[in-house]
Tab-separated table of C-alpha atoms and ligand atoms in Angstrom:
chain	number	residue	atom	x	y	z
A	1	MET	CA	1.774	35.270	148.733
A	2	TYR	CA	5.004	35.143	147.107
A	3	ARG	CA	6.740	33.860	150.187
A	4	ARG	CA	4.243	31.193	150.952
A	5	ARG	CA	4.449	29.723	147.486
A	6	LEU	CA	8.120	29.611	147.777
A	7	SER	CA	8.071	27.727	151.164
A	8	LEU	CA	5.533	25.080	149.440
A	9	THR	CA	8.094	24.781	146.743
A	10	VAL	CA	10.978	24.330	149.165
A	11	ILE	CA	9.105	21.736	151.278
A	12	SER	CA	7.993	19.726	148.222
A	13	ALA	CA	11.537	19.711	146.822
A	14	ALA	CA	12.564	18.593	150.483
A	15	VAL	CA	9.964	15.698	150.265
A	16	VAL	CA	11.260	14.641	146.702
A	17	LEU	CA	14.671	14.678	147.935
A	18	LEU	CA	13.927	12.334	151.178
A	19	LEU	CA	11.974	10.073	148.762
A	20	THR	CA	14.597	9.769	146.105
A	21	GLY	CA	18.050	10.525	147.777
A	22	CYS	CA	20.397	12.757	146.085
A	23	PRO	CA	19.985	14.015	142.555
A	24	SER	CA	21.777	12.046	140.071
A	25	TYR	CA	23.132	13.028	136.806
A	26	PRO	CA	22.290	11.357	133.665
A	27	GLU	CA	25.170	8.629	133.291
A	28	VAL	CA	27.529	9.518	130.317
A	29	HIS	CA	28.911	6.809	128.038
A	30	GLY	CA	32.021	8.298	126.694
A	31	LYS	CA	34.718	7.425	124.220
A	32	PRO	CA	38.449	7.675	124.479
A	33	GLY	CA	39.867	11.155	123.189
A	34	ALA	CA	42.202	10.811	119.962
A	35	ALA	CA	46.021	10.199	120.753
A	36	GLY	CA	46.830	13.265	118.506
A	37	VAL	CA	45.264	15.986	116.792
A	38	ARG	CA	46.505	14.627	113.255
A	39	ASP	CA	49.059	17.554	112.597
A	40	PRO	CA	50.099	16.945	109.087
A	41	LEU	CA	53.725	17.029	110.178
A	42	PHE	CA	53.675	15.818	113.816
A	43	GLY	CA	50.896	13.237	114.001
A	44	THR	CA	51.007	12.050	117.688
A	45	LEU	CA	51.539	15.584	118.999
A	46	GLY	CA	48.668	16.833	121.075
A	47	ASN	CA	45.483	14.901	122.013
A	48	GLY	CA	41.713	14.868	121.199
A	49	GLY	CA	38.590	15.075	123.375
A	50	TYR	CA	39.607	17.997	125.617
A	51	ASP	CA	40.577	21.537	125.518
A	52	VAL	CA	43.163	22.906	128.127
A	53	SER	CA	42.278	26.257	129.875
A	54	SER	CA	45.062	26.421	132.384
A	55	TYR	CA	48.329	24.447	133.646
A	56	SER	CA	49.364	24.950	137.206
A	57	LEU	CA	52.814	23.431	137.559
A	58	VAL	CA	54.518	23.044	140.945
A	59	LEU	CA	58.202	21.964	140.439
A	60	ASP	CA	61.410	21.237	142.316
A	61	TYR	CA	64.727	20.957	140.599
A	62	ASP	CA	67.954	19.688	141.947
A	63	PRO	CA	70.774	20.704	139.555
A	64	PRO	CA	73.518	18.354	140.977
A	65	THR	CA	71.370	15.129	140.496
A	66	GLY	CA	69.401	16.607	137.352
A	67	ARG	CA	66.215	15.574	139.152
A	68	LEU	CA	62.883	17.034	138.439
A	69	SER	CA	59.698	16.390	140.638
A	70	GLY	CA	56.574	18.065	140.307
A	71	THR	CA	52.657	18.213	140.071
A	72	ALA	CA	50.846	19.401	136.881
A	73	ASP	CA	47.125	20.619	137.788
A	74	VAL	CA	45.623	20.587	134.261
A	75	PHE	CA	42.265	22.327	133.925
A	76	ALA	CA	40.245	21.360	130.552
A	77	ARG	CA	36.897	20.919	129.256
A	78	ALA	CA	35.854	17.802	127.467
A	79	THR	CA	35.052	18.426	123.708
A	80	GLN	CA	33.335	15.282	123.540
A	81	ASP	CA	31.580	12.736	125.941
A	82	LEU	CA	34.899	11.352	127.308
A	83	SER	CA	35.910	8.109	128.721
A	84	ALA	CA	39.608	8.249	128.435
A	85	PHE	CA	42.134	10.762	127.225
A	86	ASN	CA	45.751	11.100	126.450
A	87	LEU	CA	48.604	13.459	127.867
A	88	ASP	CA	51.920	13.908	126.178
A	89	LEU	CA	54.855	13.236	128.391
A	90	HIS	CA	58.411	12.457	127.465
A	91	GLY	CA	60.861	10.362	129.756
A	92	LEU	CA	59.545	11.415	133.210
A	93	ALA	CA	57.846	8.772	135.392
A	94	ILE	CA	54.335	9.307	136.539
A	95	GLU	CA	53.701	8.560	140.197
A	96	SER	CA	49.625	9.134	140.013
A	97	VAL	CA	46.953	10.601	138.148
A	98	MET	CA	43.676	12.228	139.680
A	99	VAL	CA	40.819	13.098	137.395
A	100	ASN	CA	38.129	15.327	138.995
A	101	ASN	CA	39.497	14.390	142.612
A	102	ARG	CA	39.008	10.784	141.734
A	103	LYS	CA	41.962	8.332	141.461
A	104	ALA	CA	42.296	7.408	137.827
A	105	VAL	CA	44.303	4.395	136.334
A	106	PHE	CA	46.707	5.264	133.446
A	107	ASP	CA	48.716	3.169	131.058
A	108	ARG	CA	51.474	4.415	128.812
A	109	VAL	CA	53.262	3.825	125.455
A	110	GLY	CA	56.235	5.989	124.752
A	111	ASP	CA	55.202	9.595	125.051
A	112	GLU	CA	51.457	8.783	125.053
A	113	VAL	CA	49.955	8.569	128.596
A	114	THR	CA	46.257	7.231	128.408
A	115	VAL	CA	44.113	8.216	131.579
A	116	HIS	CA	40.980	6.087	132.126
A	117	MET	CA	38.017	7.500	134.099
A	118	ASP	CA	35.656	5.174	136.068
A	119	LYS	CA	33.214	7.954	135.854
A	120	HIS	CA	33.055	9.657	132.215
A	121	VAL	CA	32.553	13.162	131.485
A	122	ALA	CA	30.079	14.828	129.310
A	123	LYS	CA	30.899	17.106	126.337
A	124	GLY	CA	31.436	20.650	127.660
A	125	ALA	CA	31.968	19.515	131.492
A	126	PRO	CA	35.186	20.193	133.250
A	127	VAL	CA	38.061	17.670	133.381
A	128	ARG	CA	40.816	18.417	135.831
A	129	ALA	CA	43.843	16.121	135.889
A	130	LEU	CA	46.284	16.286	138.574
A	131	VAL	CA	49.489	14.462	137.683
A	132	ARG	CA	52.477	13.784	140.053
A	133	TYR	CA	55.637	13.118	138.206
A	134	ALA	CA	59.425	12.891	138.548
A	135	GLY	CA	62.699	11.856	137.050
A	136	SER	CA	65.597	13.263	134.961
A	137	PRO	CA	64.087	15.302	132.238
A	138	ARG	CA	65.497	14.455	128.809
A	139	THR	CA	66.918	16.359	125.666
A	140	ILE	CA	64.977	15.864	122.451
A	141	THR	CA	67.114	15.698	119.059
A	142	ASP	CA	64.931	16.945	116.378
A	143	ALA	CA	64.611	15.653	113.102
A	144	ASP	CA	66.792	18.411	111.854
A	145	GLY	CA	69.374	17.652	114.267
A	146	SER	CA	68.633	20.498	116.588
A	147	LYS	CA	68.263	20.121	120.432
A	148	GLU	CA	65.273	21.145	122.264
A	149	GLY	CA	63.336	20.289	125.505
A	150	TRP	CA	65.400	19.949	128.729
A	151	LEU	CA	68.962	21.152	128.410
A	152	ARG	CA	71.308	20.636	131.306
A	153	THR	CA	73.790	23.498	132.193
A	154	VAL	CA	76.562	23.836	134.363
A	155	ASP	CA	74.834	25.264	137.254
A	156	GLY	CA	71.066	24.447	136.253
A	157	ALA	CA	68.851	23.886	133.227
A	158	LEU	CA	67.174	25.542	130.309
A	159	ALA	CA	63.862	24.161	128.919
A	160	VAL	CA	62.911	25.369	125.230
A	161	GLY	CA	60.086	23.672	123.616
A	162	GLU	CA	59.869	24.452	119.688
A	163	PRO	CA	58.281	22.333	118.344
A	164	THR	CA	58.000	19.205	120.824
A	165	GLY	CA	60.206	19.828	123.764
A	166	SER	CA	57.664	20.997	126.619
A	167	MET	CA	56.536	17.437	127.065
A	168	THR	CA	60.124	16.806	128.600
A	169	TRP	CA	59.211	18.623	131.556
A	170	PHE	CA	55.182	18.693	132.014
A	171	PRO	CA	52.446	16.441	130.909
A	172	GLY	CA	49.724	18.282	128.836
A	173	ASN	CA	48.188	18.703	125.333
A	174	HIS	CA	51.336	19.555	123.441
A	175	HIS	CA	49.958	20.973	120.174
A	176	PRO	CA	50.001	24.680	119.371
A	177	SER	CA	46.387	24.594	118.703
A	178	ASP	CA	45.444	24.068	122.542
A	179	LYS	CA	46.739	27.275	124.056
A	180	ALA	CA	46.253	28.025	127.834
A	181	THR	CA	47.452	30.020	130.828
A	182	TYR	CA	50.168	29.125	132.913
A	183	ASP	CA	51.143	29.333	136.794
A	184	VAL	CA	54.733	27.883	137.269
A	185	LYS	CA	56.159	27.602	140.834
A	186	ILE	CA	59.576	26.188	140.819
A	187	THR	CA	61.839	25.545	143.837
A	188	VAL	CA	65.438	25.418	143.333
A	189	PRO	CA	68.741	25.837	145.664
A	190	LYS	CA	69.258	29.035	147.292
A	191	GLY	CA	71.396	31.418	145.181
A	192	LEU	CA	69.968	30.205	141.795
A	193	GLN	CA	67.484	32.077	139.734
A	194	ALA	CA	64.483	30.287	138.235
A	195	ILE	CA	62.905	32.225	135.395
A	196	SER	CA	59.773	31.422	133.314
A	197	ASN	CA	57.395	33.210	131.290
A	198	GLY	CA	55.329	36.199	132.400
A	199	VAL	CA	55.230	38.147	135.457
A	200	LEU	CA	56.934	37.242	138.813
A	201	HIS	CA	54.073	37.022	141.141
A	202	ASP	CA	56.025	36.048	144.183
A	203	ARG	CA	59.442	34.667	145.299
A	204	TYR	CA	59.868	33.242	148.811
A	205	PRO	CA	61.982	30.845	150.654
A	206	THR	CA	61.260	27.276	151.282
A	207	GLY	CA	63.365	25.793	153.854
A	208	ASP	CA	66.917	26.444	152.627
A	209	ARG	CA	65.851	26.707	148.992
A	210	THR	CA	64.080	29.559	146.970
A	211	THR	CA	60.635	29.216	145.221
A	212	PHE	CA	59.552	31.443	142.195
A	213	PHE	CA	56.215	31.786	141.059
A	214	TRP	CA	55.355	33.018	137.651
A	215	LYS	CA	52.203	33.664	135.888
A	216	SER	CA	51.243	33.790	132.390
A	217	ALA	CA	47.690	35.271	132.158
A	218	ASP	CA	47.547	35.267	128.596
A	219	ALA	CA	47.055	32.079	126.492
A	220	MET	CA	50.387	30.374	125.405
A	221	PRO	CA	51.113	27.551	122.990
A	222	SER	CA	53.192	25.104	125.135
A	223	TYR	CA	55.986	25.154	122.835
A	224	ALA	CA	56.563	28.955	123.744
A	225	ALA	CA	56.714	27.836	127.673
A	226	MET	CA	60.321	28.216	129.032
A	227	LEU	CA	62.398	27.678	132.112
A	228	ALA	CA	65.952	28.872	132.824
A	229	ILE	CA	67.483	27.693	136.237
A	230	GLY	CA	70.990	28.931	137.247
A	231	ARG	CA	73.111	31.804	137.963
A	232	TYR	CA	71.736	34.864	136.127
A	233	ASN	CA	72.310	38.733	136.591
A	234	MET	CA	68.597	39.889	136.767
A	235	THR	CA	67.380	43.541	135.723
A	236	SER	CA	64.064	44.967	135.898
A	237	SER	CA	62.685	47.769	133.709
A	238	ALA	CA	59.285	48.460	131.974
A	239	VAL	CA	58.049	48.595	128.280
A	240	PRO	CA	58.071	52.257	127.164
A	241	ARG	CA	54.786	54.037	127.478
A	242	THR	CA	52.734	50.941	128.351
A	243	GLY	CA	54.666	50.139	131.195
A	244	GLN	CA	54.583	46.271	131.264
A	245	PRO	CA	57.499	44.623	133.358
A	246	VAL	CA	60.690	43.846	131.515
A	247	VAL	CA	62.651	41.143	133.177
A	248	THR	CA	66.007	40.240	131.737
A	249	ALA	CA	68.281	37.330	133.004
A	250	VAL	CA	71.804	37.207	131.701
A	251	ALA	CA	74.459	34.713	132.390
A	252	PRO	CA	77.370	36.530	134.401
A	253	SER	CA	80.173	35.477	131.805
A	254	VAL	CA	78.175	37.072	128.929
A	255	ALA	CA	76.954	40.163	130.860
A	256	LYS	CA	79.212	42.574	129.338
A	257	GLU	CA	79.156	41.254	125.813
A	258	SER	CA	75.139	41.203	125.778
A	259	ALA	CA	74.772	44.761	127.299
A	260	GLU	CA	74.556	46.820	124.005
A	261	VAL	CA	71.907	44.766	122.247
A	262	LEU	CA	69.728	44.497	125.625
A	263	ALA	CA	69.848	48.308	125.780
A	264	ARG	CA	68.146	48.592	122.496
A	265	ILE	CA	64.885	46.546	123.825
A	266	PRO	CA	62.976	49.731	124.469
A	267	GLU	CA	63.681	51.121	120.918
A	268	VAL	CA	62.765	47.972	119.484
A	269	MET	CA	59.574	47.425	121.470
A	270	ASN	CA	58.359	50.834	120.566
A	271	TRP	CA	59.177	50.511	116.899
A	272	ALA	CA	57.261	47.055	116.911
A	273	ALA	CA	54.264	48.580	118.471
A	274	LYS	CA	54.226	51.370	115.692
A	275	LYS	CA	54.252	48.601	112.944
A	276	PHE	CA	52.329	45.646	114.574
A	277	GLY	CA	50.026	47.191	117.185
A	278	ARG	CA	49.919	47.316	121.047
A	279	TYR	CA	52.279	44.844	122.502
A	280	PRO	CA	49.920	41.732	123.244
A	281	PHE	CA	51.417	40.595	126.712
A	282	GLY	CA	51.614	41.677	130.267
A	283	ALA	CA	55.430	41.330	130.380
A	284	PHE	CA	58.459	41.118	128.412
A	285	GLY	CA	62.297	40.362	128.829
A	286	ALA	CA	65.089	38.197	127.694
A	287	ILE	CA	67.480	35.335	128.756
A	288	VAL	CA	71.016	35.486	127.509
A	289	VAL	CA	73.051	32.167	127.907
A	290	PRO	CA	76.598	31.421	127.095
A	291	LYS	CA	77.577	30.227	123.778
A	292	GLY	CA	77.220	26.336	123.325
A	293	GLN	CA	74.079	25.941	125.633
A	294	LEU	CA	71.850	26.234	122.647
A	295	ASP	CA	72.164	26.436	118.829
A	296	TYR	CA	69.532	29.094	118.076
A	297	ALA	CA	67.485	32.015	119.668
A	298	LEU	CA	63.887	31.087	120.480
A	299	GLU	CA	61.068	33.504	121.147
A	300	THR	CA	59.518	31.911	124.275
A	301	GLN	CA	56.513	33.853	125.189
A	302	THR	CA	57.341	37.224	126.826
A	303	ARG	CA	60.780	35.977	127.438
A	304	PRO	CA	62.927	35.129	124.469
A	305	VAL	CA	66.171	33.035	124.735
A	306	PHE	CA	69.251	34.055	123.218
A	307	PRO	CA	72.696	32.216	123.204
A	308	ILE	CA	75.144	35.066	123.120
A	309	ASP	CA	76.436	34.122	119.621
A	310	HIS	CA	72.781	34.821	118.429
A	311	LEU	CA	72.314	38.106	120.188
A	312	ASP	CA	72.093	40.719	117.676
A	313	GLU	CA	70.106	43.629	116.530
A	314	ASP	CA	68.310	41.404	113.881
A	315	THR	CA	67.666	38.488	116.056
A	316	LEU	CA	66.190	40.799	118.728
A	317	VAL	CA	63.800	42.374	116.191
A	318	HIS	CA	62.876	38.828	115.076
A	319	GLU	CA	62.113	37.458	118.396
A	320	VAL	CA	60.160	40.562	119.408
A	321	ALA	CA	58.175	40.538	116.517
A	322	HIS	CA	57.302	36.688	117.133
A	323	GLN	CA	55.539	37.975	120.375
A	324	TRP	CA	52.714	39.288	117.780
A	325	TYR	CA	53.207	36.765	115.059
A	326	GLY	CA	53.619	33.229	116.489
A	327	ASN	CA	52.955	33.806	120.217
A	328	SER	CA	49.774	35.868	120.136
A	329	VAL	CA	48.644	34.730	116.603
A	330	THR	CA	49.664	31.134	116.844
A	331	LEU	CA	49.807	28.768	113.997
A	332	LYS	CA	46.964	26.205	113.742
A	333	THR	CA	49.202	23.298	112.647
A	334	TRP	CA	52.939	22.941	112.171
A	335	LYS	CA	52.510	23.292	108.235
A	336	ASP	CA	51.615	27.135	109.066
A	337	MET	CA	55.066	27.818	110.332
A	338	TRP	CA	55.524	30.457	107.673
A	339	LEU	CA	52.909	32.592	109.514
A	340	ASN	CA	55.417	32.566	112.382
A	341	GLU	CA	58.679	32.829	110.630
A	342	GLY	CA	57.868	34.763	107.379
A	343	PHE	CA	56.372	37.454	109.643
A	344	ALA	CA	59.321	37.460	111.932
A	345	THR	CA	61.949	37.547	109.104
A	346	TYR	CA	59.946	40.231	107.304
A	347	ALA	CA	60.003	42.307	110.527
A	348	GLU	CA	63.861	42.235	110.346
A	349	TRP	CA	63.431	43.467	106.717
A	350	LEU	CA	61.368	46.383	107.661
A	351	TRP	CA	63.469	47.225	110.772
A	352	ASN	CA	66.367	47.341	108.146
A	353	GLU	CA	64.530	49.641	105.837
A	354	ASP	CA	63.673	52.017	108.653
A	355	TYR	CA	67.048	51.841	110.506
A	356	ASN	CA	69.900	50.717	108.076
A	357	ASN	CA	69.284	51.832	104.649
A	358	THR	CA	68.590	48.520	103.202
A	359	SER	CA	65.141	48.235	101.573
A	360	ALA	CA	62.645	45.354	101.933
A	361	GLN	CA	62.994	45.290	98.126
A	362	GLU	CA	66.569	44.670	98.320
A	363	ARG	CA	66.307	41.827	100.741
A	364	PHE	CA	63.428	40.358	98.689
A	365	GLU	CA	65.637	40.410	95.657
A	366	ALA	CA	68.524	38.823	97.379
A	367	ALA	CA	66.183	36.044	98.815
A	368	PHE	CA	64.700	35.610	95.434
A	369	ALA	CA	68.198	34.786	94.110
A	370	LEU	CA	68.850	32.034	96.611
A	371	ASP	CA	68.293	28.540	95.499
A	372	ALA	CA	67.665	27.257	99.068
A	373	ASN	CA	64.505	29.363	99.137
A	374	TRP	CA	62.995	27.363	96.381
A	375	GLU	CA	63.280	23.947	97.793
A	376	PHE	CA	59.585	23.757	98.643
A	377	ALA	CA	56.459	26.001	99.001
A	378	PRO	CA	56.494	28.048	102.265
A	379	ALA	CA	53.085	27.123	102.955
A	380	ASP	CA	53.924	23.329	102.355
A	381	PRO	CA	57.047	22.100	104.460
A	382	PRO	CA	57.236	18.491	103.266
A	383	SER	CA	58.357	16.882	106.462
A	384	ALA	CA	58.930	17.739	110.245
A	385	ALA	CA	62.722	17.972	109.538
A	386	GLN	CA	62.209	20.815	107.156
A	387	VAL	CA	59.720	22.939	109.215
A	388	SER	CA	62.559	25.463	110.108
A	389	ASP	CA	64.216	25.466	106.542
A	390	ALA	CA	64.929	28.574	104.376
A	391	PRO	CA	61.714	28.638	102.435
A	392	VAL	CA	59.667	28.856	105.769
A	393	TYR	CA	61.534	31.925	106.793
A	394	GLU	CA	62.889	33.729	103.735
A	395	ARG	CA	60.116	32.762	101.150
A	396	GLY	CA	57.802	33.317	103.799
A	397	ALA	CA	58.928	36.967	104.076
A	398	MET	CA	58.953	37.149	100.306
A	399	VAL	CA	55.189	36.193	100.418
A	400	LEU	CA	54.511	39.230	102.735
A	401	HIS	CA	56.636	41.603	100.324
A	402	LYS	CA	54.439	40.463	97.384
A	403	VAL	CA	51.496	41.167	99.479
A	404	ARG	CA	52.771	44.614	99.966
A	405	GLN	CA	53.513	45.175	96.500
A	406	ALA	CA	49.978	44.006	95.457
A	407	LEU	CA	48.038	46.054	98.096
A	408	GLY	CA	50.207	49.175	98.432
A	409	ASP	CA	51.961	50.477	101.591
A	410	LYS	CA	48.848	52.040	103.009
A	411	THR	CA	46.762	49.064	102.980
A	412	PHE	CA	49.556	46.666	103.745
A	413	PHE	CA	50.616	48.569	106.918
A	414	ARG	CA	46.933	48.864	107.980
A	415	ILE	CA	46.428	45.065	107.628
A	416	LEU	CA	49.663	43.963	109.200
A	417	PRO	CA	48.667	45.132	112.902
A	418	LEU	CA	44.820	44.146	112.243
A	419	TRP	CA	45.797	40.600	111.426
A	420	ALA	CA	47.536	40.362	114.858
A	421	GLN	CA	44.644	42.105	116.813
A	422	THR	CA	41.784	40.108	114.836
A	423	HIS	CA	43.495	37.075	116.035
A	424	LEU	CA	44.931	38.230	119.431
A	425	HIS	CA	45.750	35.124	121.659
A	426	ARG	CA	44.360	32.830	119.099
A	427	ASN	CA	45.135	30.358	116.320
A	428	ALA	CA	45.169	30.927	112.502
A	429	SER	CA	45.935	28.959	109.545
A	430	THR	CA	47.457	29.938	105.963
A	431	ALA	CA	43.990	29.727	104.495
A	432	ASP	CA	42.737	32.183	107.172
A	433	PHE	CA	45.474	34.517	106.210
A	434	THR	CA	44.760	34.736	102.694
A	435	ALA	CA	40.975	34.882	103.080
A	436	TYR	CA	41.592	37.711	105.502
A	437	VAL	CA	44.061	39.697	103.288
A	438	GLU	CA	41.580	39.299	100.247
A	439	LYS	CA	38.544	40.386	102.327
A	440	MET	CA	40.400	43.434	103.955
A	441	SER	CA	41.826	44.568	100.528
A	442	GLY	CA	38.854	43.473	98.408
A	443	LYS	CA	41.236	41.836	96.021
A	444	ASP	CA	41.540	38.458	94.405
A	445	LEU	CA	45.064	37.453	94.965
A	446	ASP	CA	45.102	33.852	93.813
A	447	PRO	CA	47.751	34.114	91.269
A	448	LEU	CA	49.967	35.727	93.857
A	449	TRP	CA	49.273	32.864	96.471
A	450	ASP	CA	49.725	30.188	93.672
A	451	THR	CA	53.099	31.357	92.738
A	452	TRP	CA	54.569	32.547	95.994
A	453	LEU	CA	53.030	30.805	98.752
A	454	TYR	CA	51.923	27.286	97.206
A	455	GLY	CA	54.125	27.264	94.264
A	456	ASN	CA	57.281	25.306	93.561
A	457	GLU	CA	58.271	26.795	90.596
A	458	LYS	CA	60.585	29.909	90.713
A	459	PRO	CA	59.052	32.612	88.529
A	460	LYS	CA	61.453	34.077	85.785
A	461	SER	CA	61.728	37.313	87.505
A	462	PRO	CA	61.295	38.701	91.177
B	1	ZN	ZN1	61.695	32.864	114.529
């Protein structure tokens, strides 16, 4: 009986299909997604209307000419009924865009590429954009004068993206609130290495060139994506106890000079896991480049970049701590930068307390005395040019030290890893942090936040 009823249903469905043709979906009348996510410091960064889950980049780089060509396969979901959406891309020329396997029309004003869809997409439905592009990627000079984005080197290139530079080498939703996984296939001349984030999934010859295939299976903010192309000495080892692969790539000219600090990676990782909880990613490593290629070290996810003149014990601790605070728990907007830098700076203070006989209290008092730390409140950098200034780093660390004093060591060192664990691979804001600390400790800390986190007035005493 069951079978007979089923056949009748199938037959009637077939009859309906014959009569009406293919089933049609209700037509969606969407609206364009916004050209930015209204970041208080970087208003046009990122885009509204969709949320990216993964980027699959297939790239080819020719160092002598500086030409990069590639395709970006961007998998996203619409967060509204969508008729058009923007991608952020700096400099490179777009050859074509396909959306959900249909050719799409696009136009462009500066770094904003608007992609129009003839078939609109309903909220929640997939949006897959396949973008072909090429050109000579550019370097961006930030409001504070530092260089980021694509940096050409003697034998290759280095790509670092905080805060806006990743749009120099691939199109996407370049705001940290939209984290995604990444597959990066990059083909370079034989004899050169090409290193990106995550795990080296494959490496194979492509004609007389070499293709490297890197996979980042954990969500990453686009500013933490990196590429290093050139001659590097490669080493592989493993994170102590948990066993994730550790890949280091060191420019040959600085190999000897960097050996001592790099040898401390296992010790630092061990210490960090004790303080901050289990290491949040499937790989680690480091890139060391010669002096002059970059003016700062950067915590690029799973594989921080160090110019040799910035490679020291404190900076290693700082960039390792960022894997928890910044890369796994990522800021919601750039105003929350102290959640990255205050934590990484406080990690240095904690390391020196444990290893070098300098207490966090001493570091706190020294930071308190510095006028530069009182130029603005750490939770409120007034402009994009000040997002990496002293108050974000040192006064951010001072906030954590005050929290430690208010809660006591036992509660503070319980909350420190729990904050990372609770927000694993997600985003958090300053308000999320203060609410979390108050909830976990059961204390009202408003006076502390008002003075140390949001306040501009230097208190009379530390
Ligand atoms: Zn930092």
